[in-house]
mmCIF file of C-alpha atoms in Angstrom:
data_model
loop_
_atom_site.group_PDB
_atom_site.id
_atom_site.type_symbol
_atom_site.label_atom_id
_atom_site.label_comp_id
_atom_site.label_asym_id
_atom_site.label_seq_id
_atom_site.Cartn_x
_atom_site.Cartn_y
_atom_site.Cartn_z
ATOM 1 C CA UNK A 1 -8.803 -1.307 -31.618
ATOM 2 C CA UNK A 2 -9.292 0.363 -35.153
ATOM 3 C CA UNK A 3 -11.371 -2.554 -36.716
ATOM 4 C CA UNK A 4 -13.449 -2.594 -33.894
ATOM 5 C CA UNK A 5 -14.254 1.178 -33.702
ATOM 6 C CA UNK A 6 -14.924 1.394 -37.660
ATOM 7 C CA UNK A 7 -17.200 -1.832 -36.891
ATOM 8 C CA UNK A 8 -18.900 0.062 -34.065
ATOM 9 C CA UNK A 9 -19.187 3.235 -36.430
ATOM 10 C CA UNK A 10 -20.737 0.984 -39.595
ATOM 11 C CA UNK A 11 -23.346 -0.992 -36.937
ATOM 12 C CA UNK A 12 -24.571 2.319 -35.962
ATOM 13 C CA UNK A 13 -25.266 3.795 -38.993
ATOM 14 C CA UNK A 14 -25.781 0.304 -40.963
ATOM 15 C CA UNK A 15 -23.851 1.804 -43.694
ATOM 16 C CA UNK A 16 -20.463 1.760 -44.764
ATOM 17 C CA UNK A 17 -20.317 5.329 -46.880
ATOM 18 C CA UNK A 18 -22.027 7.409 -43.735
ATOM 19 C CA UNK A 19 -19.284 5.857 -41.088
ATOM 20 C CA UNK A 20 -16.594 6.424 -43.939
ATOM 21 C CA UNK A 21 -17.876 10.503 -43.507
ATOM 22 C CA UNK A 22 -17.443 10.124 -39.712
ATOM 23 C CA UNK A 23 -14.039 8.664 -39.591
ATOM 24 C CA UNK A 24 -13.079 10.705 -42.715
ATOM 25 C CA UNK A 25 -11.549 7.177 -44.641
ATOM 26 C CA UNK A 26 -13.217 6.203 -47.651
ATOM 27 C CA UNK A 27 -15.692 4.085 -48.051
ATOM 28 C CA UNK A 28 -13.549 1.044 -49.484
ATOM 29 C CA UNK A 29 -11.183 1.554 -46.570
ATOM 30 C CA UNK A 30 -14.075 0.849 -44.155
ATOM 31 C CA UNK A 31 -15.471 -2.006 -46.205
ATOM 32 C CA UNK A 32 -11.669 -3.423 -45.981
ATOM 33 C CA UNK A 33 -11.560 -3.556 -42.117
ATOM 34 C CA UNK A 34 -14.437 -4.609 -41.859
ATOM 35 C CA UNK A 35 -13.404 -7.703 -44.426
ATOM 36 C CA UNK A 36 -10.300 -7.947 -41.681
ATOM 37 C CA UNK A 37 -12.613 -8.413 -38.833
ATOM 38 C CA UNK A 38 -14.356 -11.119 -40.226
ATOM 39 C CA UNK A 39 -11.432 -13.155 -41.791
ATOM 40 C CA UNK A 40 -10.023 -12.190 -37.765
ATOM 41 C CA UNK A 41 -13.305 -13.863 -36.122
ATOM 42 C CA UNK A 42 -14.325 -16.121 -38.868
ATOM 43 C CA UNK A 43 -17.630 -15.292 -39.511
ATOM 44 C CA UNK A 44 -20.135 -12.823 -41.392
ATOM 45 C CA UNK A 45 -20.858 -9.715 -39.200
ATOM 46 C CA UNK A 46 -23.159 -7.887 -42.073
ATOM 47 C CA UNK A 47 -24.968 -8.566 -44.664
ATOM 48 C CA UNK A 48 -24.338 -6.556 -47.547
ATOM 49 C CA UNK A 49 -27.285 -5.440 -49.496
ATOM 50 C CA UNK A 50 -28.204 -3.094 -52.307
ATOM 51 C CA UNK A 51 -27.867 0.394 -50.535
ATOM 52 C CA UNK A 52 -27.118 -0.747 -47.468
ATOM 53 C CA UNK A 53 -25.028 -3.328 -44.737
ATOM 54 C CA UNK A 54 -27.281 -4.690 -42.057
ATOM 55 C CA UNK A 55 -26.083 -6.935 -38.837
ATOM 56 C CA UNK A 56 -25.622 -10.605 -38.978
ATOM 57 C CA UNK A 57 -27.044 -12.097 -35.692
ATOM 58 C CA UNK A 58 -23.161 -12.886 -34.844
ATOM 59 C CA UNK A 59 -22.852 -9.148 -35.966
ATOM 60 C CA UNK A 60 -25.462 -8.026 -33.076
ATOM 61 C CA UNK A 61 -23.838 -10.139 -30.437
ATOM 62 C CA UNK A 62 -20.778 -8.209 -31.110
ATOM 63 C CA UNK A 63 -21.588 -4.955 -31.860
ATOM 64 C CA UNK A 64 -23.321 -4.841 -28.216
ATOM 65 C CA UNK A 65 -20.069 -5.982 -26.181
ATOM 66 C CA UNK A 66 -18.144 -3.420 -28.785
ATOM 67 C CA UNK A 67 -20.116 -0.668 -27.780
ATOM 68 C CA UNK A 68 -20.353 -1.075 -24.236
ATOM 69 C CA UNK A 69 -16.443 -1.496 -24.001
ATOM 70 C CA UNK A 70 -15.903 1.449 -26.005
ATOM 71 C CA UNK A 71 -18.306 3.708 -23.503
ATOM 72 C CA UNK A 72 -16.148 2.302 -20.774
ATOM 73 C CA UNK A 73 -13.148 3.444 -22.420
ATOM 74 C CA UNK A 74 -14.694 6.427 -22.798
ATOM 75 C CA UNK A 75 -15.430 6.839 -19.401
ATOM 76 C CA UNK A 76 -12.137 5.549 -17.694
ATOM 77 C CA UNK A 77 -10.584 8.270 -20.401
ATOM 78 C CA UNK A 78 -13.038 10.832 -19.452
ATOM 79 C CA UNK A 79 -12.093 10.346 -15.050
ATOM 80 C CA UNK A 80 -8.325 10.551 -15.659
ATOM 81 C CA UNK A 81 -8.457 14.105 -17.420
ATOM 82 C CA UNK A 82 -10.898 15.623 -15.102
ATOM 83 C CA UNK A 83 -10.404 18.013 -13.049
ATOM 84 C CA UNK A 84 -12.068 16.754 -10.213
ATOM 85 C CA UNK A 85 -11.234 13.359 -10.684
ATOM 86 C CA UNK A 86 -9.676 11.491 -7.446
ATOM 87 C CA UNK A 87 -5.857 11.621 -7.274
ATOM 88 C CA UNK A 88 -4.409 8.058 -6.664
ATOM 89 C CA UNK A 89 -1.326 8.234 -4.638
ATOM 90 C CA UNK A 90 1.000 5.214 -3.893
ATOM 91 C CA UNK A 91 2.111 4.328 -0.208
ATOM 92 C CA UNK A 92 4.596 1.485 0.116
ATOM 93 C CA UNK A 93 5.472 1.162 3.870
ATOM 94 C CA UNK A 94 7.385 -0.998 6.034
ATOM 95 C CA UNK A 95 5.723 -4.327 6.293
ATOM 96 C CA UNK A 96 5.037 -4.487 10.217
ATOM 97 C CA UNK A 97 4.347 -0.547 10.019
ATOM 98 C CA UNK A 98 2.041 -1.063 7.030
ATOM 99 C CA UNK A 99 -0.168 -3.758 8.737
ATOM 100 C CA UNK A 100 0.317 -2.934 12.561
ATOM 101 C CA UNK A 101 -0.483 0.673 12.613
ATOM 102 C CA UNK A 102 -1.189 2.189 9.024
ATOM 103 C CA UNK A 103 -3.686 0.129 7.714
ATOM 104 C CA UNK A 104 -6.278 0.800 9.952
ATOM 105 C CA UNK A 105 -5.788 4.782 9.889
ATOM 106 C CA UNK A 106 -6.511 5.269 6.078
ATOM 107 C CA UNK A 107 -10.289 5.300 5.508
ATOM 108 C CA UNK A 108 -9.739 8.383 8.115
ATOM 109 C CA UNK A 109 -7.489 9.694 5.449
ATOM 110 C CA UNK A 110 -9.481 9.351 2.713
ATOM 111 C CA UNK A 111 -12.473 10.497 4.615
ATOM 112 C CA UNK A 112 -10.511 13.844 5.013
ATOM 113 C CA UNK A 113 -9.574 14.232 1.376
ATOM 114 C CA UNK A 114 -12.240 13.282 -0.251
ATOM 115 C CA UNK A 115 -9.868 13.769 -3.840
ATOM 116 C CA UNK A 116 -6.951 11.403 -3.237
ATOM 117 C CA UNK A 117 -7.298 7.690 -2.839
ATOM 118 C CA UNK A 118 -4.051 5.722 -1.578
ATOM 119 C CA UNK A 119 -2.735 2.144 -2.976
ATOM 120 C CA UNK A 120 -0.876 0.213 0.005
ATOM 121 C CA UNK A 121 1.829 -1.737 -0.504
ATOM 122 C CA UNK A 122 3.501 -3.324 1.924
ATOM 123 C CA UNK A 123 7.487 -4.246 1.332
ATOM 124 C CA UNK A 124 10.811 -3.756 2.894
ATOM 125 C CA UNK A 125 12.888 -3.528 0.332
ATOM 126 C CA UNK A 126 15.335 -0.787 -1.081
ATOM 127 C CA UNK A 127 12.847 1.856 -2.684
ATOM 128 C CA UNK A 128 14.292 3.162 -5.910
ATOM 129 C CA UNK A 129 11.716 6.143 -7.138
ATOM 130 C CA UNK A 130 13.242 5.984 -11.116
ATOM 131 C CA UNK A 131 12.209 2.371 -11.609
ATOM 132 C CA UNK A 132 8.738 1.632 -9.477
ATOM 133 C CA UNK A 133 5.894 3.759 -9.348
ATOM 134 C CA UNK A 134 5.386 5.119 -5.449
ATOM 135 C CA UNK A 135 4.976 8.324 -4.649
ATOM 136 C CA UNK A 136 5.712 7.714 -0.650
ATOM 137 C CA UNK A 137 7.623 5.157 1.062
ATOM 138 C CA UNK A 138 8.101 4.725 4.533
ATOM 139 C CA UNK A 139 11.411 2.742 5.706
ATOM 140 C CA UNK A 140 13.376 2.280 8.961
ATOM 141 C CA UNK A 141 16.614 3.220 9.563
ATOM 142 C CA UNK A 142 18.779 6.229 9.759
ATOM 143 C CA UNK A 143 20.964 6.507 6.189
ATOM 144 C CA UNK A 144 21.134 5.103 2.571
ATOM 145 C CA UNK A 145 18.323 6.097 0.933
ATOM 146 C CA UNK A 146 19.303 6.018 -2.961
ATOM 147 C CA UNK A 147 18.869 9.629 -3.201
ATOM 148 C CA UNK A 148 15.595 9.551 -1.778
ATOM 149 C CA UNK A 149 14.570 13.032 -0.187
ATOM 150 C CA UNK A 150 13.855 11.841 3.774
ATOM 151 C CA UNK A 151 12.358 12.834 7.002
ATOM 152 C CA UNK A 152 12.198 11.434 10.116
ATOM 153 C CA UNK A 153 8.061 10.360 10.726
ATOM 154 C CA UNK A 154 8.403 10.764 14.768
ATOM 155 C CA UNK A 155 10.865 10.402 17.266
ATOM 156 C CA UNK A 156 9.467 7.109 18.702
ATOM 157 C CA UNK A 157 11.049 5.053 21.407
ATOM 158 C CA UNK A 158 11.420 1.586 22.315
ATOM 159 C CA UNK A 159 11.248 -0.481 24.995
ATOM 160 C CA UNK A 160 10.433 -4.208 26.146
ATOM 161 C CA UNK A 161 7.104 -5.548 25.265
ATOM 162 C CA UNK A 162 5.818 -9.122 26.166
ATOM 163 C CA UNK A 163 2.754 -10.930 27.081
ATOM 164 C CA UNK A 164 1.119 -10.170 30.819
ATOM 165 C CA UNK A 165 1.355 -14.105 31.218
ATOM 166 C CA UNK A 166 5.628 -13.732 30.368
ATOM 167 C CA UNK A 167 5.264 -11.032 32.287
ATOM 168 C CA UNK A 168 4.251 -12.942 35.664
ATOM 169 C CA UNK A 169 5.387 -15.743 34.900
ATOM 170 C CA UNK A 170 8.734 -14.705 34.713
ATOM 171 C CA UNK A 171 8.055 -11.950 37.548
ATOM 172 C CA UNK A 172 9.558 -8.896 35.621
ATOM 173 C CA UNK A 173 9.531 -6.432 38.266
ATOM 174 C CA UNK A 174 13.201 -5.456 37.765
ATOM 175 C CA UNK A 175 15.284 -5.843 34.368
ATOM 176 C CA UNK A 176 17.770 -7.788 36.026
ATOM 177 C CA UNK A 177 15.259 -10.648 35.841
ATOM 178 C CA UNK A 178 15.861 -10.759 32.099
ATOM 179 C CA UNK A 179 18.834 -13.266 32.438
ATOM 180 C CA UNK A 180 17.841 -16.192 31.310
ATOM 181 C CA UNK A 181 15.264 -15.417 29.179
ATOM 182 C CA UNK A 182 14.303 -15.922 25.703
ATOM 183 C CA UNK A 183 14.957 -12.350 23.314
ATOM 184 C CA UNK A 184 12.799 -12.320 20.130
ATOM 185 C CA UNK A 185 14.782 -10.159 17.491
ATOM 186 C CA UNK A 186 13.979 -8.911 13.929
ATOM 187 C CA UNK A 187 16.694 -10.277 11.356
ATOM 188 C CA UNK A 188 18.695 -6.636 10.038
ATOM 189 C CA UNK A 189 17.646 -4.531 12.393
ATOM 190 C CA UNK A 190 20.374 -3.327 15.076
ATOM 191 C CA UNK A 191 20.485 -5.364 18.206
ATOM 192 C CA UNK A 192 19.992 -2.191 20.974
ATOM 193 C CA UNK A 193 19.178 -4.674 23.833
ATOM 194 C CA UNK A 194 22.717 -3.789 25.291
ATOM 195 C CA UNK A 195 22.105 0.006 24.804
ATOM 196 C CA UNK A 196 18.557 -0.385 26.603
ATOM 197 C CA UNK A 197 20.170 -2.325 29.091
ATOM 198 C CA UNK A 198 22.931 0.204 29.730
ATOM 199 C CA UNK A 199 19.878 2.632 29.878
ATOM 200 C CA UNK A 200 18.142 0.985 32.625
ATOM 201 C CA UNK A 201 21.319 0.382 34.600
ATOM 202 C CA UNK A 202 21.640 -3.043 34.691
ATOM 203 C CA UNK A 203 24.284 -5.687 33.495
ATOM 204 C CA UNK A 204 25.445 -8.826 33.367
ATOM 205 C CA UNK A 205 22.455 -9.837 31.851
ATOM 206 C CA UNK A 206 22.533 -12.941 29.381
ATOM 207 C CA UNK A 207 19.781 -14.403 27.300
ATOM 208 C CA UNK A 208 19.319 -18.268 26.996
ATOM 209 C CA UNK A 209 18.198 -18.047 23.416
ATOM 210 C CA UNK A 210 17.475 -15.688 20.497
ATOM 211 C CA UNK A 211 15.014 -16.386 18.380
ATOM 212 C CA UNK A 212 15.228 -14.726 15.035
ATOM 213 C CA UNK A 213 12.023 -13.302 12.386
ATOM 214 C CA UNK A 214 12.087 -11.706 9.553
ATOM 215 C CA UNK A 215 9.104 -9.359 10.251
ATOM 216 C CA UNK A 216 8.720 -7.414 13.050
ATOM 217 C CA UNK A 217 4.627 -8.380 13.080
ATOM 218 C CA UNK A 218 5.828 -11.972 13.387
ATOM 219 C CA UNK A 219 7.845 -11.185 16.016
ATOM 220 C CA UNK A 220 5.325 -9.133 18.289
ATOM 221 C CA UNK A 221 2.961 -12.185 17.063
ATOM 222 C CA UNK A 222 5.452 -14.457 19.359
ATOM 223 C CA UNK A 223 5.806 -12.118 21.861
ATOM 224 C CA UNK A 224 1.550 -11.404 22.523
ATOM 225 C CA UNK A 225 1.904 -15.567 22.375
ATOM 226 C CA UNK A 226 4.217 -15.664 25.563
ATOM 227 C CA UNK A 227 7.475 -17.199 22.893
ATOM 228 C CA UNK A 228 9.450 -14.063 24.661
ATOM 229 C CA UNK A 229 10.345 -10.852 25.428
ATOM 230 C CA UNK A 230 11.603 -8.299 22.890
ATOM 231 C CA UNK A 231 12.361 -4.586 21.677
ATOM 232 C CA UNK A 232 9.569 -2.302 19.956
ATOM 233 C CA UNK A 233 8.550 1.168 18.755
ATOM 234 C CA UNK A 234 5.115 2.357 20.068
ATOM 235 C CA UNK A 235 3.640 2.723 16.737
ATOM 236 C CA UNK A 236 4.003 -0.693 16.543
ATOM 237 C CA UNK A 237 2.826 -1.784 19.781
ATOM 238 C CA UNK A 238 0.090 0.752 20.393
ATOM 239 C CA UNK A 239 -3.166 -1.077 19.845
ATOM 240 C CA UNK A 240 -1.821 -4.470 21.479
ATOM 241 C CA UNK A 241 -1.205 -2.473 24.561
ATOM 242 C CA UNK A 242 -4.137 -1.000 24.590
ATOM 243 C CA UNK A 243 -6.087 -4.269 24.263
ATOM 244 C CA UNK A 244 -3.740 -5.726 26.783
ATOM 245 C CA UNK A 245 -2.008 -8.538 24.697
ATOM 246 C CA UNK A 246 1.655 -6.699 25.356
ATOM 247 C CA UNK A 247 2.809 -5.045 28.124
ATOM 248 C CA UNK A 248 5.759 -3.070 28.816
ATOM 249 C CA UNK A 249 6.961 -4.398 32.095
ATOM 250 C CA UNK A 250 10.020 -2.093 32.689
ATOM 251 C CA UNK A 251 9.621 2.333 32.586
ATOM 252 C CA UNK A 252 13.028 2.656 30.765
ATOM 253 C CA UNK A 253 12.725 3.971 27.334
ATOM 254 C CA UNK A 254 14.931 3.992 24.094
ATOM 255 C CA UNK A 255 15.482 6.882 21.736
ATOM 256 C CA UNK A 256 17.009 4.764 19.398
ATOM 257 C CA UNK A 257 19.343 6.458 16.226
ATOM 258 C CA UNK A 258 17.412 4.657 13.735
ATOM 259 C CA UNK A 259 13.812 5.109 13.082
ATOM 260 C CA UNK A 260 10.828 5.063 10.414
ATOM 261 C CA UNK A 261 11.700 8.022 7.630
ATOM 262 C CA UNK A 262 9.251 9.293 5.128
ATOM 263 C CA UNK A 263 10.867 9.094 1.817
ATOM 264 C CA UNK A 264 9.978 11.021 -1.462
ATOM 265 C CA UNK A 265 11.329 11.897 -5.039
ATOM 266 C CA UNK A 266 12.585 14.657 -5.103
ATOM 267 C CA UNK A 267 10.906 16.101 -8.130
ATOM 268 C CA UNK A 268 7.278 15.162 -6.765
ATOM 269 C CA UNK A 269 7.631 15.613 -3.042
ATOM 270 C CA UNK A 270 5.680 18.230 -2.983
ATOM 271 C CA UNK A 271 2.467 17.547 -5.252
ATOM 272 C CA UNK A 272 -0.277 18.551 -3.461
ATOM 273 C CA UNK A 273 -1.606 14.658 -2.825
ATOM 274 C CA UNK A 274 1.818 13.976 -1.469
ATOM 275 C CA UNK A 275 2.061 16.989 0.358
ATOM 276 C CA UNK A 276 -1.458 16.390 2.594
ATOM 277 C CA UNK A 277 -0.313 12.585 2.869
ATOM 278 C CA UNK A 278 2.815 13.695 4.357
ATOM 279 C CA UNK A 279 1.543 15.958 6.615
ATOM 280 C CA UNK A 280 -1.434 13.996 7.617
ATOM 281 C CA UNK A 281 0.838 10.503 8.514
ATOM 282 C CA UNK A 282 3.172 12.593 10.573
ATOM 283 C CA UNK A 283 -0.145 14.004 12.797
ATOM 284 C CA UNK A 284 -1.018 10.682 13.072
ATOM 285 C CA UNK A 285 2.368 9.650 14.351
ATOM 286 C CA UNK A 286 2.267 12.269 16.852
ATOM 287 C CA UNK A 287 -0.821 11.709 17.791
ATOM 288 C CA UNK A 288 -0.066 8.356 18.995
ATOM 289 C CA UNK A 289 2.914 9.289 20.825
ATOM 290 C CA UNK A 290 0.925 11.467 22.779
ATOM 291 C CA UNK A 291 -1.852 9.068 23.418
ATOM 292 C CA UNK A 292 -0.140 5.695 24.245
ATOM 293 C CA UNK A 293 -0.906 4.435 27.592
ATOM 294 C CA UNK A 294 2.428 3.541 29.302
ATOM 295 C CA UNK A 295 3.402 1.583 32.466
ATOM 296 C CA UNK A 296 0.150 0.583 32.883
ATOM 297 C CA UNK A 297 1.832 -2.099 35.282
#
């Protein structure tokens, strides 16, 4: 990056003693980058005349790519250290939560705070705030957090969700017509079929088969597709009920003792960007909570 900003400085002034003065080396110490350039790219960038250097056509080419990347630099340098410059903030949720429900809620965000822009990831994974670089994550479960400061996002619920053709098909106008039926579950995530079945007052009920995904979006994927009937949070299910791909068939609901957690470091919890995310995602949770349509069968 030195040879090419003592180049820039010599192609400006086409002389090596006045860019010598501005980068306060002497003039043989420009000359001698300039020598290391050349050897570098293998050709003549100036011409070296009596009182003065002047451009090589190879010399021009360059020195108009050299400038314009060093103005970009400039610029890019200029937008981090301003004060009003857009703080970028780093959201890696759940994978189903992340692409069922989050994703389309963030240009509303942004929109609102017009000085923070968020990077989605999307992962499942054990968060460790030491080694990656996230400022929010948002996991299920209830415990084991690496020493990860946590809060609960909502207290959701769950209940069965399938497909208005499983529905009829299978006549689900009681839960005791559940035996015999296929379950869709998500692979590390507690089975609570048999505490939402002790909820609703039934048992004795057996499923014919389980079939097992390791995403909860490709589960609710085979449950909108008729594949089965299985257990989900309404932030989850919230726009494919209100499109009508998934129903819930049966009024019994779940508080369940896991659930989605906001997680932070502890030393930058509270940064402003972090703070309005935090409070912003947890509106939004609420909000849909409030406005899910249930038992519309």
């Amino acid at each position: 990056m030195n040879l090419f900003r003592t180049f820039e400085c010599a192609a400006r002034h086409g002389s090596f003693r006045t860019a010598a003065a501005e980068l306060c080396v002497t003039p043989s110490a420009v000359s001698q980058q300039i020598r290391q350039l050349e050897d570098y790219l293998g050709v003549w960038l100036f011409r070296r005349l009596t009182r003065r250097v002047e451009l090589t056509r190879d010399g021009m080419r360059l020195a108009t790519s050299v400038r314009e990347a060093i103005a970009m630099l400039s610029a890019a340098c200029e937008n981090v250290i301003a004060a009003d410059a857009p703080t970028m903030i780093c959201v890696n949720a759940a994978s189903a939560l992340a692409s069922r429900w989050l994703v389309s809620r963030l240009k509303d965000f942004m929109e609102a705070h017009h000085n923070i822009r968020v990077m989605l990831q999307a992962a499942s994974d054990e968060v460790d705030f030491r080694r990656q670089d996230v400022d929010i994550a948002i996991r299920w479960g209830s415990c084991g957090w690496n020493g990860a400061v946590a809060e609960r996002l909502i207290d959701d619920v769950i209940s069965p969700v399938c497909s208005p053709d499983f529905r009829d098909r299978n006549r689900l106008t009681d839960p005791a017509r559940l035996h015999g039926l296929t379950q869709l579950h998500t692979v590390g995530i507690g089975n609570t079929w048999s505490d939402w079945l002790a909820a609703a007052g039934v048992n004795g009920i057996a499923f014919r088969d389980v079939l097992y995904f390791s995403d909860a979006s490709l589960m609710l994927e085979a449950a909108a597709q008729g594949q089965g009937i299985c257990l989900a949070t309404t932030l989850l299910v919230q726009d494919d009920l209100r499109s009508g791909r998934l129903v819930r068939p049966f009024r019994t609901e779940l508080a369940p003792a896991e659930g989605y957690h906001l997680l932070v470091d502890a030393r930058h919890g509270e940064r402003p960007a972090v703070a309005a995310f935090r409070a912003w995602i947890r509106e939004e949770a609420r909000q849909t909570l409030v406005g899910e349509p249930r038992h519309r069968h």
